[in-house]
Amino acid sequence: MTQTVEIFEVGPRDGLQNEKRLIPTAEKVALVDLLSQAGFRRIEVASFVSPKWVPQMADGAEVLAGIRRRAGVRYAALAPNLRGYEGARAARADEVAVFASASEGFSRANLNCSVDESIARFEPILAAAGADGIPVRGYISCVTDCPFDGPTDPAAVARLARRLRAMGCYEISLGDTIGHATPESIAAMLKAVMDEVPADRLAGHYHDTAGRACDNIEASLALGLRVFDAAVGGLGGCPYAPGAAGNVATEAAQARIEALGYATGLDRAMIAEAGAMARKMRETQ
Ligand code: HMG
Ligand code: MG
């Protein structure tokens, strides 16, 4: 029987957060509505972070209010602290994501605090979400390389993954934030992480700066991962990670995964339409 691999669409959040032009809410809603028809089970659509830090994500509540929610699709939002969680819950996000870094340098740049301090901010989120019945995903950034601290020790990623799982994150998404990973560095990192967290609780989140993201997906598939984050049109990057280019394009990830014999359940024509819409949103700058 054909095995299934899930692509978690992060374009409306990770893809758009770095765009300089403030994209009107209606355009974001139109993109999410198109993606909702493409077969995704999870779509990340907003961030409840400081609007001073990421102005593009300031309209998260309006985006969540404006979309046509399709049954069977979970709409996710990022939250860096309890205030962000409360905003996401009020906007009826189906799940939230906390985000930590395996390196101190990126933690400071992205969250203005140490890794331990970021975890302390997540604890009340996990407690509240547990009481509210809202699933929480945990991101780890800089899993192989940090733009400030250089190469990341796989053991640091493994320790952080264990902590996030122990806190109650249902899945850990492993971010090659600046797209410098290779299949070899991804495999070394995954082997360390999988001593702590099983493959069926992990996702790969690979940016494509060096054009290796699909190869990194392939290496991760070989080690048992079955969930990958991607952004239609290959948009994206993190404003606090110098040199970070877009996420792996959903179109490319789907093509590679299906060429390897897995099913994604995604409608290629709808994805192509959404990719064209996403690229146009960038070109209109
Ligand atoms: P701070 O300046 O240390 O904290 O920022 P603060 O508590 O002093 O807050 C600063 C201002 O933000 C205050 O407003 C707060 O009220 C407000 P002011 O008094 O100056 O008017 N504020 C908030 N506003 C709305 N929602 C909130 C919120 N919290 C505080 N939740 C903070 C700390 C965490 C807020 C800031 O550093 C921040 O927002 N960082 C987010 C950065 C971000 O979103 N980065 C991109 C996403 S991560 C990513 O892309 C990586 C990923 O894709 C995986 C990968 O690729 O590796 C996930
Ligand atoms: Mg990212």
Coordinates of C-alpha atoms and ligand atoms in Angstrom, one line a residue:
M1 CA 0.0 0.0 0.0
T2 CA 1.2 3.5 -0.8
Q3 CA 2.5 5.3 2.2
T4 CA 1.2 8.8 2.9
V5 CA 3.4 11.8 3.5
E6 CA 1.8 15.0 4.8
I7 CA 2.8 18.4 3.6
F8 CA 2.0 21.1 6.2
E9 CA 1.4 24.3 4.3
V10 CA 3.1 27.3 6.0
G11 CA 3.0 29.8 3.1
P12 CA 0.5 32.2 4.5
R13 CA 2.7 32.6 7.6
D14 CA 6.3 31.7 6.9
G15 CA 6.0 32.5 3.2
L16 CA 4.5 35.9 3.7
Q17 CA 6.0 37.2 7.0
N18 CA 9.1 38.4 5.3
E19 CA 7.4 40.3 2.5
K20 CA 8.1 44.0 2.6
R21 CA 4.9 45.2 1.1
L22 CA 2.1 45.1 3.6
I23 CA -0.2 42.6 1.9
P24 CA -3.9 43.4 2.3
T25 CA -5.8 41.0 4.5
A26 CA -8.2 40.2 1.7
E27 CA -5.3 38.8 -0.4
K28 CA -4.1 36.6 2.5
V29 CA -7.6 35.3 3.0
A30 CA -7.9 34.5 -0.7
L31 CA -4.7 32.6 -0.6
V32 CA -5.8 30.6 2.4
D33 CA -9.2 29.9 0.8
L34 CA -7.5 28.5 -2.3
L35 CA -5.1 26.4 -0.2
S36 CA -8.1 25.0 1.8
Q37 CA -9.3 23.4 -1.4
A38 CA -6.0 21.7 -2.2
G39 CA -6.1 18.8 0.2
F40 CA -4.0 20.1 3.2
R41 CA -4.9 18.9 6.6
R42 CA -3.0 21.7 8.3
I43 CA -2.3 25.3 7.1
E44 CA -0.4 27.9 9.2
V45 CA -2.1 31.2 8.6
A46 CA -1.0 33.7 11.2
S47 CA 1.4 34.8 13.9
F48 CA 0.4 36.5 17.2
V49 CA 3.7 38.2 17.7
S50 CA 4.7 41.8 18.3
P51 CA 3.5 43.9 15.3
K52 CA 6.6 46.0 15.8
W53 CA 8.8 42.9 15.2
V54 CA 6.8 41.4 12.3
P55 CA 4.4 44.1 10.9
Q56 CA 3.3 41.7 8.1
M57 CA 1.6 39.4 10.6
A58 CA -0.3 42.2 12.5
D59 CA -3.7 41.2 11.0
G60 CA -3.7 37.6 12.1
A61 CA -7.1 37.9 13.9
E62 CA -8.6 39.4 10.7
V63 CA -7.2 36.7 8.5
L64 CA -8.6 34.0 10.8
A65 CA -12.0 35.8 10.9
G66 CA -12.1 36.2 7.1
I67 CA -11.2 32.7 5.9
R68 CA -13.8 30.1 4.9
R69 CA -12.9 27.2 7.2
R70 CA -13.1 23.9 5.5
A71 CA -14.0 20.8 7.5
G72 CA -11.0 18.6 8.2
V73 CA -8.5 21.4 7.8
R74 CA -6.7 22.8 10.9
Y75 CA -5.7 26.4 10.8
A76 CA -2.6 27.1 12.9
A77 CA -1.0 30.2 14.3
L78 CA 2.4 31.0 16.0
A79 CA 2.5 32.3 19.6
P80 CA 5.7 33.4 21.3
N81 CA 4.1 34.1 24.7
L82 CA 0.9 33.8 26.6
R83 CA -0.4 37.0 25.1
G84 CA 0.1 35.6 21.7
Y85 CA -1.6 32.3 22.7
E86 CA -4.6 34.3 24.0
G87 CA -4.8 36.2 20.7
A88 CA -4.7 32.9 18.7
R89 CA -7.4 31.3 20.9
A90 CA -9.7 34.4 20.6
A91 CA -9.3 34.2 16.9
R92 CA -10.2 30.5 16.9
A93 CA -6.9 29.1 15.7
D94 CA -7.3 25.3 15.7
E95 CA -3.8 24.8 16.9
V96 CA -0.8 27.0 17.9
A97 CA 2.9 26.7 17.6
V98 CA 5.6 27.8 19.9
F99 CA 9.0 28.4 18.5
A100 CA 12.4 28.0 20.1
S101 CA 16.0 27.9 18.8
A102 CA 18.6 25.3 19.2
S103 CA 21.2 28.2 19.2
E104 CA 21.4 31.1 21.7
G105 CA 22.3 33.6 19.0
F106 CA 19.1 33.1 17.0
S107 CA 17.0 32.9 20.1
R108 CA 18.2 36.4 21.0
A109 CA 17.7 37.8 17.5
N110 CA 14.2 36.3 17.0
L111 CA 12.7 36.3 20.5
N112 CA 14.9 38.8 22.4
C113 CA 15.6 36.2 25.1
S114 CA 17.7 33.1 25.9
V115 CA 16.5 29.6 25.0
D116 CA 15.7 28.9 28.6
E117 CA 13.7 32.1 28.9
S118 CA 11.8 31.2 25.8
I119 CA 10.9 27.8 27.2
A120 CA 9.7 29.6 30.4
R121 CA 7.4 31.7 28.3
F122 CA 6.0 28.6 26.6
E123 CA 5.1 26.8 29.8
P124 CA 1.9 28.9 30.5
I125 CA 0.9 28.4 26.8
L126 CA 1.1 24.6 27.1
A127 CA -0.8 24.8 30.4
A128 CA -3.6 27.0 29.0
A129 CA -3.8 25.1 25.7
G130 CA -4.0 21.8 27.6
A131 CA -6.9 23.1 29.6
D132 CA -8.5 24.5 26.4
G133 CA -8.0 21.3 24.4
I134 CA -5.9 23.2 21.7
P135 CA -2.9 21.2 20.3
V136 CA 0.5 22.9 20.4
R137 CA 3.3 22.2 17.9
G138 CA 6.9 23.1 18.8
Y139 CA 9.4 24.5 16.3
I140 CA 13.1 24.3 16.7
S141 CA 15.1 26.7 14.6
C142 CA 18.7 26.5 13.4
V143 CA 18.8 22.7 13.7
T144 CA 22.0 22.4 11.8
D145 CA 23.3 25.9 11.3
C146 CA 22.8 29.3 13.0
P147 CA 23.5 32.6 11.2
F148 CA 25.1 33.9 14.5
D149 CA 26.6 30.9 16.2
G150 CA 27.7 28.7 13.3
P151 CA 27.1 24.9 13.2
T152 CA 24.6 23.5 15.7
D153 CA 25.5 20.5 17.9
P154 CA 22.9 17.8 17.1
A155 CA 22.9 17.0 20.9
A156 CA 21.5 20.5 21.6
V157 CA 18.6 19.9 19.1
A158 CA 17.9 16.5 20.7
R159 CA 17.8 18.1 24.2
L160 CA 15.4 20.8 23.1
A161 CA 13.2 18.4 21.3
R162 CA 12.9 16.2 24.4
R163 CA 12.0 19.3 26.5
L164 CA 9.3 20.4 24.1
R165 CA 7.8 16.9 23.9
A166 CA 7.9 16.6 27.7
M167 CA 6.1 20.0 27.9
G168 CA 3.3 18.5 25.7
C169 CA 4.1 19.6 22.2
Y170 CA 2.4 17.0 20.0
E171 CA 4.9 17.4 17.2
I172 CA 8.3 18.9 16.8
S173 CA 9.1 20.7 13.6
L174 CA 12.8 20.9 12.9
G175 CA 13.8 24.1 11.1
D176 CA 16.8 24.6 8.8
T177 CA 16.1 28.3 9.2
I178 CA 18.8 29.6 6.8
G179 CA 18.8 26.7 4.3
H180 CA 22.4 25.7 4.8
A181 CA 21.7 22.0 5.7
T182 CA 22.9 19.1 3.6
P183 CA 21.5 15.6 3.6
E184 CA 24.5 14.6 5.8
S185 CA 24.0 17.3 8.4
I186 CA 20.2 16.6 8.5
A187 CA 20.8 12.9 8.9
A188 CA 23.3 13.4 11.8
M189 CA 20.9 15.8 13.5
L190 CA 17.9 13.5 13.0
K191 CA 19.7 10.5 14.4
A192 CA 20.5 12.4 17.6
V193 CA 16.9 13.7 17.9
M194 CA 15.4 10.3 17.2
D195 CA 17.1 9.0 20.3
E196 CA 14.8 11.3 22.2
V197 CA 11.7 11.7 20.1
P198 CA 10.2 9.1 17.6
A199 CA 10.1 9.9 13.9
D200 CA 6.3 10.0 13.9
R201 CA 6.4 13.0 16.2
L202 CA 8.8 15.0 14.0
A203 CA 8.5 17.2 11.0
G204 CA 11.1 18.6 8.6
H205 CA 11.0 22.4 8.0
Y206 CA 13.6 23.2 5.4
H207 CA 14.4 26.5 3.8
D208 CA 15.8 26.3 0.3
T209 CA 18.6 28.9 0.2
A210 CA 21.2 26.5 -1.2
G211 CA 18.7 24.4 -3.3
R212 CA 19.1 21.3 -1.1
A213 CA 15.7 21.3 0.7
C214 CA 14.3 18.5 -1.5
D215 CA 17.4 16.4 -0.9
N216 CA 17.1 17.1 2.8
I217 CA 13.4 15.9 2.6
E218 CA 14.6 12.8 0.9
A219 CA 17.2 12.1 3.5
S220 CA 14.6 12.6 6.2
L221 CA 12.1 10.3 4.5
A222 CA 14.8 7.6 4.5
L223 CA 15.0 8.0 8.3
G224 CA 11.3 7.7 8.8
L225 CA 9.9 11.3 8.8
R226 CA 6.5 11.6 7.2
V227 CA 5.6 15.3 7.7
F228 CA 7.2 18.2 5.9
D229 CA 6.5 22.0 6.0
A230 CA 6.5 23.9 2.7
A231 CA 5.2 27.1 1.3
V232 CA 3.5 27.5 -2.1
G233 CA 5.6 29.4 -4.6
G234 CA 8.7 28.9 -2.4
L235 CA 8.1 32.3 -0.7
G236 CA 9.5 33.1 2.7
G237 CA 12.3 33.6 5.0
C238 CA 12.7 34.8 8.6
P239 CA 13.2 38.6 9.1
Y240 CA 15.5 37.8 12.0
A241 CA 17.7 35.2 10.2
P242 CA 20.1 37.1 7.8
G243 CA 20.4 35.3 4.5
A244 CA 17.4 33.0 5.0
A245 CA 15.6 32.4 1.7
G246 CA 12.2 30.9 1.2
N247 CA 10.8 27.6 2.5
V248 CA 10.9 24.7 0.1
A249 CA 8.2 25.3 -2.5
T250 CA 5.2 23.1 -1.9
E251 CA 5.2 22.3 -5.6
A252 CA 8.8 21.0 -5.5
A253 CA 8.3 19.1 -2.2
Q254 CA 5.2 17.4 -3.6
A255 CA 6.9 16.5 -6.8
R256 CA 9.9 14.9 -5.0
I257 CA 7.8 13.1 -2.4
E258 CA 5.5 11.6 -5.0
A259 CA 8.4 10.7 -7.3
L260 CA 9.7 8.6 -4.4
G261 CA 6.5 6.7 -4.4
Y262 CA 4.6 8.3 -1.5
A263 CA 1.1 9.8 -1.7
T264 CA 0.5 13.4 -0.5
G265 CA -3.2 13.7 -1.3
L266 CA -2.7 17.1 -2.7
D267 CA -4.4 18.5 -5.9
R268 CA -1.6 19.6 -8.2
A269 CA -3.7 22.0 -10.2
M270 CA -5.0 23.8 -7.0
I271 CA -1.4 24.0 -5.7
A272 CA -0.2 25.5 -9.0
E273 CA -3.0 28.1 -8.8
A274 CA -2.1 28.9 -5.2
G275 CA 1.6 29.1 -6.1
A276 CA 0.8 31.5 -8.9
M277 CA -1.3 33.6 -6.5
A278 CA 1.5 33.7 -3.9
R279 CA 4.1 34.7 -6.5
K280 CA 1.9 37.5 -7.7
M281 CA 1.6 38.7 -4.2
R282 CA 5.3 39.1 -4.1
E283 CA 5.6 40.6 -7.6
T284 CA 3.0 43.3 -6.8
Q285 CA 5.6 44.9 -4.4
Ligands
HMG1 P1 10.3 42.0 23.5 O1 10.5 43.4 22.9 O2 11.4 41.4 24.2 O3 9.1 41.9 24.5 O4 9.8 41.1 22.3 P2 8.1 42.9 25.2 O5 7.4 42.0 26.1 O6 8.9 44.1 25.7 O7 7.2 43.4 24.0 C1 7.5 44.3 23.1 C2 6.2 44.9 22.5 O8 5.5 43.9 21.8 C3 5.3 45.5 23.6 O9 4.6 46.5 23.0 C4 4.4 44.3 23.8 O10 3.2 44.8 24.4 C5 4.2 43.7 22.5 P3 5.0 48.1 23.3 O11 4.8 48.2 24.7 O12 6.4 48.3 22.8 O13 3.9 48.8 22.4 N1 3.9 42.3 22.5 C6 3.0 41.7 21.7 N2 2.2 42.2 20.8 C7 1.3 41.4 20.2 N3 1.3 40.0 20.4 C8 2.2 39.5 21.3 C9 3.1 40.4 22.0 N4 4.0 40.1 22.9 C10 4.5 41.3 23.2 N5 2.2 38.2 21.5 C11 8.6 39.2 21.5 C12 9.5 39.7 22.6 C13 8.6 37.7 21.6 C14 7.2 39.8 21.6 C15 9.2 39.5 20.1 O14 10.6 39.2 20.1 C16 8.5 38.9 18.9 O15 7.4 39.2 18.7 N6 9.2 38.0 18.2 C17 8.6 37.2 17.1 C18 9.6 37.1 16.0 C19 8.9 36.3 14.9 O16 7.7 36.3 14.7 N7 9.8 35.7 14.0 C20 9.4 35.0 12.9 C21 8.7 33.7 13.3 S1 9.8 32.4 13.7 C22 10.4 31.7 12.2 O17 10.1 32.2 11.2 C23 11.1 30.4 12.3 C24 10.3 29.2 11.9 O18 9.7 29.3 10.6 C25 11.1 27.9 12.0 C26 12.4 28.0 11.2 O19 12.4 28.3 9.9 O20 13.4 27.8 11.8 C27 9.1 29.0 12.9
MG2 MG 10.7 28.9 8.8

